[in-house]
mmCIF file of C-alpha atoms in Angstrom:
data_model
loop_
_atom_site.group_PDB
_atom_site.id
_atom_site.type_symbol
_atom_site.label_atom_id
_atom_site.label_comp_id
_atom_site.label_asym_id
_atom_site.label_seq_id
_atom_site.Cartn_x
_atom_site.Cartn_y
_atom_site.Cartn_z
ATOM 1 C CA MET A 26 0.000 0.000 0.000
ATOM 2 C CA LYS A 27 1.249 3.454 -0.873
ATOM 3 C CA ASP A 28 2.553 5.641 1.940
ATOM 4 C CA GLU A 29 0.223 8.473 0.969
ATOM 5 C CA THR A 30 -2.775 6.131 1.250
ATOM 6 C CA ILE A 31 -1.711 5.029 4.719
ATOM 7 C CA GLU A 32 -1.288 8.651 5.751
ATOM 8 C CA LYS A 33 -4.746 9.508 4.398
ATOM 9 C CA VAL A 34 -6.447 6.680 6.299
ATOM 10 C CA ASN A 35 -4.516 7.398 9.492
ATOM 11 C CA ALA A 36 -5.611 11.029 9.338
ATOM 12 C CA GLU A 37 -9.266 10.112 8.800
ATOM 13 C CA ILE A 38 -9.446 7.582 11.637
ATOM 14 C CA ALA A 39 -7.253 9.457 14.139
ATOM 15 C CA ASP A 40 -10.221 11.125 15.815
ATOM 16 C CA TRP A 41 -12.937 8.781 14.617
ATOM 17 C CA GLN A 42 -15.268 8.685 17.607
ATOM 18 C CA TYR A 43 -17.275 5.766 16.208
ATOM 19 C CA LEU A 44 -14.169 3.610 16.297
ATOM 20 C CA GLN A 45 -13.597 4.428 19.967
ATOM 21 C CA GLU A 46 -17.162 3.557 20.974
ATOM 22 C CA LEU A 47 -17.377 0.083 19.421
ATOM 23 C CA PRO A 48 -18.501 -2.693 21.820
ATOM 24 C CA GLU A 49 -15.849 -5.244 22.715
ATOM 25 C CA ASN A 50 -18.353 -8.084 22.340
ATOM 26 C CA TRP A 51 -21.204 -7.828 19.849
ATOM 27 C CA HIS A 52 -23.640 -10.713 19.276
ATOM 28 C CA GLY A 53 -20.929 -13.231 20.132
ATOM 29 C CA PHE A 54 -18.221 -11.577 18.020
ATOM 30 C CA GLN A 55 -15.061 -10.297 19.696
ATOM 31 C CA LEU A 56 -13.592 -6.970 18.625
ATOM 32 C CA ASN A 57 -10.011 -7.080 17.374
ATOM 33 C CA ARG A 58 -8.549 -3.580 17.033
ATOM 34 C CA ASN A 59 -5.217 -4.700 15.558
ATOM 35 C CA THR A 60 -4.652 -2.967 12.246
ATOM 36 C CA GLU A 61 -3.140 -4.887 9.330
ATOM 37 C CA ILE A 62 -1.695 -3.296 6.221
ATOM 38 C CA SER A 63 -1.111 -5.375 3.094
ATOM 39 C CA LYS A 64 -0.380 -4.601 -0.531
ATOM 40 C CA ASP A 65 -3.910 -3.462 -1.328
ATOM 41 C CA SER A 66 -5.824 -3.095 1.942
ATOM 42 C CA TYR A 67 -5.669 -1.385 5.316
ATOM 43 C CA ASP A 68 -7.675 -3.442 7.818
ATOM 44 C CA LEU A 69 -8.951 -1.057 10.500
ATOM 45 C CA TYR A 70 -10.602 -3.560 12.833
ATOM 46 C CA ARG A 71 -12.571 -6.771 12.760
ATOM 47 C CA TYR A 72 -15.189 -8.714 14.677
ATOM 48 C CA VAL A 73 -14.372 -12.411 15.027
ATOM 49 C CA ASN A 74 -16.247 -15.476 16.231
ATOM 50 C CA GLU A 75 -13.675 -18.272 16.234
ATOM 51 C CA GLU A 76 -16.201 -20.928 17.227
ATOM 52 C CA LEU A 77 -18.436 -20.136 14.249
ATOM 53 C CA HIS A 78 -15.458 -19.668 11.886
ATOM 54 C CA LYS A 79 -16.839 -16.272 10.894
ATOM 55 C CA SER A 80 -15.554 -12.696 10.897
ATOM 56 C CA ALA A 81 -16.312 -9.215 9.595
ATOM 57 C CA THR A 82 -13.425 -6.891 8.718
ATOM 58 C CA ILE A 83 -13.676 -3.153 8.157
ATOM 59 C CA TYR A 84 -10.990 -1.942 5.766
ATOM 60 C CA PHE A 85 -9.827 0.604 3.199
ATOM 61 C CA HIS A 86 -9.145 -0.722 -0.292
ATOM 62 C CA GLU A 87 -6.120 0.715 -2.098
ATOM 63 C CA GLU A 88 -7.284 -0.150 -5.609
ATOM 64 C CA THR A 89 -10.646 1.626 -5.411
ATOM 65 C CA HIS A 90 -9.844 4.084 -2.583
ATOM 66 C CA GLU A 91 -13.008 3.094 -0.761
ATOM 67 C CA TYR A 92 -13.987 1.894 2.691
ATOM 68 C CA LYS A 93 -15.509 -1.590 2.661
ATOM 69 C CA VAL A 94 -16.725 -4.494 4.810
ATOM 70 C CA ARG A 95 -15.292 -7.951 4.140
ATOM 71 C CA LEU A 96 -16.986 -11.045 5.552
ATOM 72 C CA LYS A 97 -15.366 -14.425 6.046
ATOM 73 C CA ILE A 98 -17.695 -17.395 6.425
ATOM 74 C CA GLY A 99 -15.788 -20.621 6.728
ATOM 75 C CA LEU A 100 -13.028 -20.335 4.125
ATOM 76 C CA ILE A 101 -14.958 -17.990 1.835
ATOM 77 C CA GLU A 102 -14.340 -14.226 1.879
ATOM 78 C CA PHE A 103 -16.398 -11.616 0.082
ATOM 79 C CA CYS A 104 -17.197 -7.905 0.184
ATOM 80 C CA ARG A 105 -20.631 -6.569 1.167
ATOM 81 C CA ILE A 106 -21.328 -4.064 -1.584
ATOM 82 C CA GLU A 107 -23.910 -2.055 0.362
ATOM 83 C CA PHE A 108 -21.150 -0.608 2.564
ATOM 84 C CA ILE A 109 -18.814 0.592 -0.195
ATOM 85 C CA THR A 110 -18.060 4.317 -0.092
ATOM 86 C CA ALA A 111 -15.068 6.652 -0.367
ATOM 87 C CA ASN A 112 -16.419 8.977 2.336
ATOM 88 C CA ILE A 113 -15.754 7.995 5.936
ATOM 89 C CA GLU A 114 -18.740 9.980 7.216
ATOM 90 C CA VAL A 115 -21.069 8.138 4.837
ATOM 91 C CA PHE A 116 -19.320 4.893 5.827
ATOM 92 C CA GLU A 117 -20.075 5.553 9.487
ATOM 93 C CA LYS A 118 -23.765 6.098 8.712
ATOM 94 C CA LEU A 119 -23.883 2.838 6.775
ATOM 95 C CA LEU A 120 -22.165 0.972 9.604
ATOM 96 C CA LYS A 121 -24.535 2.399 12.204
ATOM 97 C CA LYS A 122 -27.555 1.493 10.107
ATOM 98 C CA GLN A 123 -26.647 -1.988 8.863
ATOM 99 C CA PHE A 124 -23.557 -3.549 10.430
ATOM 100 C CA GLU A 125 -25.198 -4.930 13.569
ATOM 101 C CA GLN A 126 -27.718 -6.791 11.416
ATOM 102 C CA VAL A 127 -24.845 -8.298 9.431
ATOM 103 C CA LEU A 128 -23.413 -9.778 12.633
ATOM 104 C CA MET A 129 -26.826 -11.012 13.736
ATOM 105 C CA ASP A 130 -27.406 -12.697 10.369
ATOM 106 C CA MET A 131 -24.072 -14.506 10.651
ATOM 107 C CA VAL A 132 -25.084 -15.904 14.040
ATOM 108 C CA GLU A 133 -28.637 -16.895 13.165
ATOM 109 C CA PHE A 134 -30.079 -17.621 9.728
ATOM 110 C CA ASN A 135 -32.308 -14.813 8.449
ATOM 111 C CA PRO A 136 -34.843 -15.949 5.804
ATOM 112 C CA LYS A 137 -35.330 -12.299 4.805
ATOM 113 C CA SER A 138 -31.815 -12.362 3.323
ATOM 114 C CA LEU A 139 -32.978 -14.718 0.562
ATOM 115 C CA SER A 140 -34.096 -13.577 -2.867
ATOM 116 C CA SER A 141 -37.548 -14.654 -4.013
ATOM 117 C CA ILE A 142 -35.726 -16.404 -6.878
ATOM 118 C CA VAL A 143 -33.949 -18.657 -4.376
ATOM 119 C CA LEU A 144 -37.232 -19.431 -2.655
ATOM 120 C CA ASP A 145 -38.964 -20.137 -5.967
ATOM 121 C CA LYS A 146 -36.121 -22.517 -6.840
ATOM 122 C CA LYS A 147 -37.140 -24.579 -3.778
ATOM 123 C CA ILE A 148 -33.553 -24.766 -2.544
ATOM 124 C CA THR A 149 -34.451 -24.454 1.143
ATOM 125 C CA THR A 150 -36.999 -27.267 0.910
ATOM 126 C CA TRP A 151 -34.931 -29.545 -1.331
ATOM 127 C CA GLU A 152 -35.527 -32.983 0.174
ATOM 128 C CA THR A 153 -32.218 -34.508 -0.877
ATOM 129 C CA GLY A 154 -30.316 -31.415 0.241
ATOM 130 C CA ASN A 155 -31.878 -31.582 3.674
ATOM 131 C CA LYS A 156 -30.719 -35.193 4.057
ATOM 132 C CA LEU A 157 -27.048 -34.501 3.414
ATOM 133 C CA PRO A 158 -24.766 -36.241 5.949
ATOM 134 C CA GLU A 159 -23.072 -34.126 8.596
ATOM 135 C CA THR A 160 -19.668 -35.623 7.815
ATOM 136 C CA VAL A 161 -18.326 -37.127 4.582
ATOM 137 C CA GLU A 162 -14.722 -38.206 3.962
ATOM 138 C CA GLY A 163 -13.649 -36.104 6.936
ATOM 139 C CA PHE A 164 -15.422 -32.953 5.715
ATOM 140 C CA HIS A 165 -18.055 -31.330 7.936
ATOM 141 C CA LEU A 166 -21.302 -29.872 6.575
ATOM 142 C CA PHE A 167 -20.833 -26.175 7.357
ATOM 143 C CA ILE A 168 -23.666 -24.697 5.239
ATOM 144 C CA SER A 169 -26.746 -26.635 4.144
ATOM 145 C CA PRO A 170 -29.395 -25.931 1.474
ATOM 146 C CA ALA A 171 -31.979 -25.218 4.181
ATOM 147 C CA GLN A 172 -29.998 -22.087 5.110
ATOM 148 C CA PRO A 173 -28.214 -20.678 2.040
ATOM 149 C CA VAL A 174 -25.788 -17.793 2.519
ATOM 150 C CA LYS A 175 -25.930 -14.743 0.268
ATOM 151 C CA ILE A 176 -22.515 -13.582 -0.917
ATOM 152 C CA ASN A 177 -22.053 -11.253 -3.903
ATOM 153 C CA ASN A 178 -22.749 -10.958 -7.636
ATOM 154 C CA GLY A 179 -26.086 -12.712 -7.186
ATOM 155 C CA SER A 180 -24.565 -15.900 -5.779
ATOM 156 C CA TYR A 181 -25.589 -17.938 -2.736
ATOM 157 C CA ILE A 182 -23.674 -20.682 -0.955
ATOM 158 C CA VAL A 183 -25.995 -23.686 -1.040
ATOM 159 C CA ILE A 184 -23.721 -26.466 0.237
ATOM 160 C CA ASP A 185 -20.373 -26.124 1.975
ATOM 161 C CA TYR A 186 -18.333 -29.052 3.311
ATOM 162 C CA VAL A 187 -15.159 -27.962 5.119
ATOM 163 C CA ASP A 188 -12.108 -29.471 6.801
ATOM 164 C CA PHE A 189 -10.697 -26.498 8.690
ATOM 165 C CA SER A 190 -7.604 -28.451 9.755
ATOM 166 C CA LEU A 191 -6.574 -28.671 6.098
ATOM 167 C CA GLU A 192 -8.117 -25.324 5.081
ATOM 168 C CA SER A 193 -9.927 -27.225 2.350
ATOM 169 C CA SER A 194 -13.544 -27.396 1.257
ATOM 170 C CA PHE A 195 -16.158 -28.260 -1.344
ATOM 171 C CA THR A 196 -18.809 -25.639 -2.077
ATOM 172 C CA VAL A 197 -21.913 -25.568 -4.259
ATOM 173 C CA TYR A 198 -23.261 -22.159 -5.285
ATOM 174 C CA TYR A 199 -26.422 -20.929 -6.976
ATOM 175 C CA ASN A 200 -26.380 -17.748 -9.066
ATOM 176 C CA ILE A 201 -29.742 -16.034 -9.502
ATOM 177 C CA TYR A 202 -28.705 -14.104 -12.624
ATOM 178 C CA ARG A 203 -27.477 -17.138 -14.547
ATOM 179 C CA ASP A 204 -30.012 -19.473 -12.930
ATOM 180 C CA GLU A 205 -27.187 -21.950 -12.459
ATOM 181 C CA PHE A 206 -25.684 -24.200 -9.816
ATOM 182 C CA PHE A 207 -21.908 -24.617 -9.869
ATOM 183 C CA ALA A 208 -19.207 -25.924 -7.535
ATOM 184 C CA GLU A 209 -15.744 -24.956 -6.367
ATOM 185 C CA ALA A 210 -13.165 -26.648 -4.191
ATOM 186 C CA ARG A 211 -10.522 -25.027 -2.014
ATOM 187 C CA ILE A 212 -7.281 -26.842 -1.317
ATOM 188 C CA TRP A 213 -5.330 -25.072 1.392
ATOM 189 C CA ASN A 214 -7.610 -22.134 0.621
ATOM 190 C CA ILE A 215 -6.602 -22.013 -3.055
ATOM 191 C CA PRO A 216 -9.639 -22.263 -5.385
ATOM 192 C CA ASP A 217 -9.832 -25.317 -7.617
ATOM 193 C CA VAL A 218 -12.637 -25.344 -10.181
ATOM 194 C CA ASN A 219 -14.195 -28.028 -12.335
ATOM 195 C CA TYR A 220 -17.498 -28.129 -14.173
ATOM 196 C CA ASP A 221 -18.812 -31.520 -13.116
ATOM 197 C CA PHE A 222 -21.616 -30.019 -11.035
ATOM 198 C CA ASP A 223 -22.876 -27.294 -13.395
ATOM 199 C CA SER A 224 -26.669 -27.554 -13.427
ATOM 200 C CA ASN A 225 -29.768 -25.473 -14.019
ATOM 201 C CA GLU A 226 -32.174 -27.511 -11.913
ATOM 202 C CA LEU A 227 -31.972 -29.228 -8.540
ATOM 203 C CA SER A 228 -32.900 -32.532 -10.171
ATOM 204 C CA GLU A 229 -29.870 -32.220 -12.449
ATOM 205 C CA LEU A 230 -27.617 -31.214 -9.550
ATOM 206 C CA GLU A 231 -28.855 -34.213 -7.585
ATOM 207 C CA VAL A 232 -27.774 -36.606 -10.344
ATOM 208 C CA LYS A 233 -24.355 -34.978 -10.599
ATOM 209 C CA MET A 234 -23.898 -35.006 -6.815
ATOM 210 C CA HIS A 235 -24.661 -38.730 -6.840
ATOM 211 C CA GLN A 236 -22.052 -39.280 -9.566
ATOM 212 C CA HIS A 237 -19.246 -36.931 -8.572
ATOM 213 C CA PHE A 238 -19.604 -35.806 -4.934
ATOM 214 C CA ILE A 239 -17.683 -38.540 -3.109
ATOM 215 C CA PRO A 240 -14.911 -38.809 -5.735
ATOM 216 C CA ARG A 241 -14.486 -35.039 -5.615
ATOM 217 C CA LEU A 242 -14.155 -35.026 -1.815
ATOM 218 C CA ILE A 243 -11.629 -37.872 -1.962
ATOM 219 C CA ASP A 244 -9.623 -35.953 -4.558
ATOM 220 C CA ILE A 245 -9.662 -32.768 -2.477
ATOM 221 C CA ARG A 246 -8.534 -34.618 0.653
ATOM 222 C CA THR A 247 -5.809 -36.541 -1.155
ATOM 223 C CA ARG A 248 -4.347 -33.378 -2.658
ATOM 224 C CA ALA A 249 -4.678 -31.408 0.585
ATOM 225 C CA GLU A 250 -2.946 -34.125 2.620
ATOM 226 C CA LYS A 251 -0.187 -34.396 0.011
ATOM 227 C CA GLU A 252 0.383 -30.654 0.261
ATOM 228 C CA ALA A 253 0.370 -30.865 4.067
ATOM 229 C CA ALA A 254 3.042 -33.577 3.945
ATOM 230 C CA ALA A 255 5.153 -31.509 1.537
ATOM 231 C CA ARG A 256 4.903 -28.491 3.828
ATOM 232 C CA ALA A 257 5.862 -30.544 6.867
ATOM 233 C CA ALA A 258 8.872 -31.996 5.034
ATOM 234 C CA LYS A 259 9.974 -28.526 3.945
ATOM 235 C CA GLU A 260 9.708 -27.179 7.504
ATOM 236 C CA ALA A 261 11.652 -30.164 8.853
ATOM 237 C CA LYS A 262 14.374 -29.598 6.256
ATOM 238 C CA GLN A 263 14.589 -25.904 7.145
ATOM 239 C CA ALA A 264 14.809 -26.736 10.853
ATOM 240 C CA GLU A 265 17.575 -29.256 10.115
ATOM 241 C CA ASP A 266 19.514 -26.731 8.027
ATOM 242 C CA GLU A 267 19.288 -24.165 10.831
ATOM 243 C CA GLN A 268 20.818 -26.501 13.409
ATOM 244 C CA PRO A 269 24.320 -25.469 14.485
ATOM 245 C CA VAL A 270 27.114 -27.630 13.124
#
């Protein structure tokens, strides 16, 4: 991040009263005031619920020069577009009006967050989806079709199986604009895409889940564990090389 951007943000938040008055605990989320500056973002603060594997980060984005809110649900991060603004005073008004509800919705499912298109698609009442096992091939069902999660660009998380110990997952999305289901894996939090699950109807998705779901999970785990072993070997080699002769 450019020095002049850091100086700008520091000047704007130096006397930001809203920042000083934030609750330390808010709907089960703990406030973390530690700032983090990376190549393209200045994280001002965040609310974290470690048990739920969820967080909300308030930050300034270098590329667009705007204040934003970034949510992390499981391994998936996305920006809430309704908070985007370049003006910190407008940002404060948006936070005061909407941010608490964001935290509440991350704790407890809010049906009002769903588009009528999602409801008409019968995703929440999908019989097969509501019978998904809690654990498959070591992956835990983190998000189920009965409680889809709205992200951005018209997409909802419909199914999410996660192994947090390996930072790996399998996720099925539905996009209301394309009227399409599609899937993505994460292997050590790096996206890995195939098109085996692309579908327009739940009946089609059900067939493809029956054909490809278990093999896909096995593949994700195999590759994640292989990477974990490679990392462990590399760390052991580095530790060995650092030993005094």
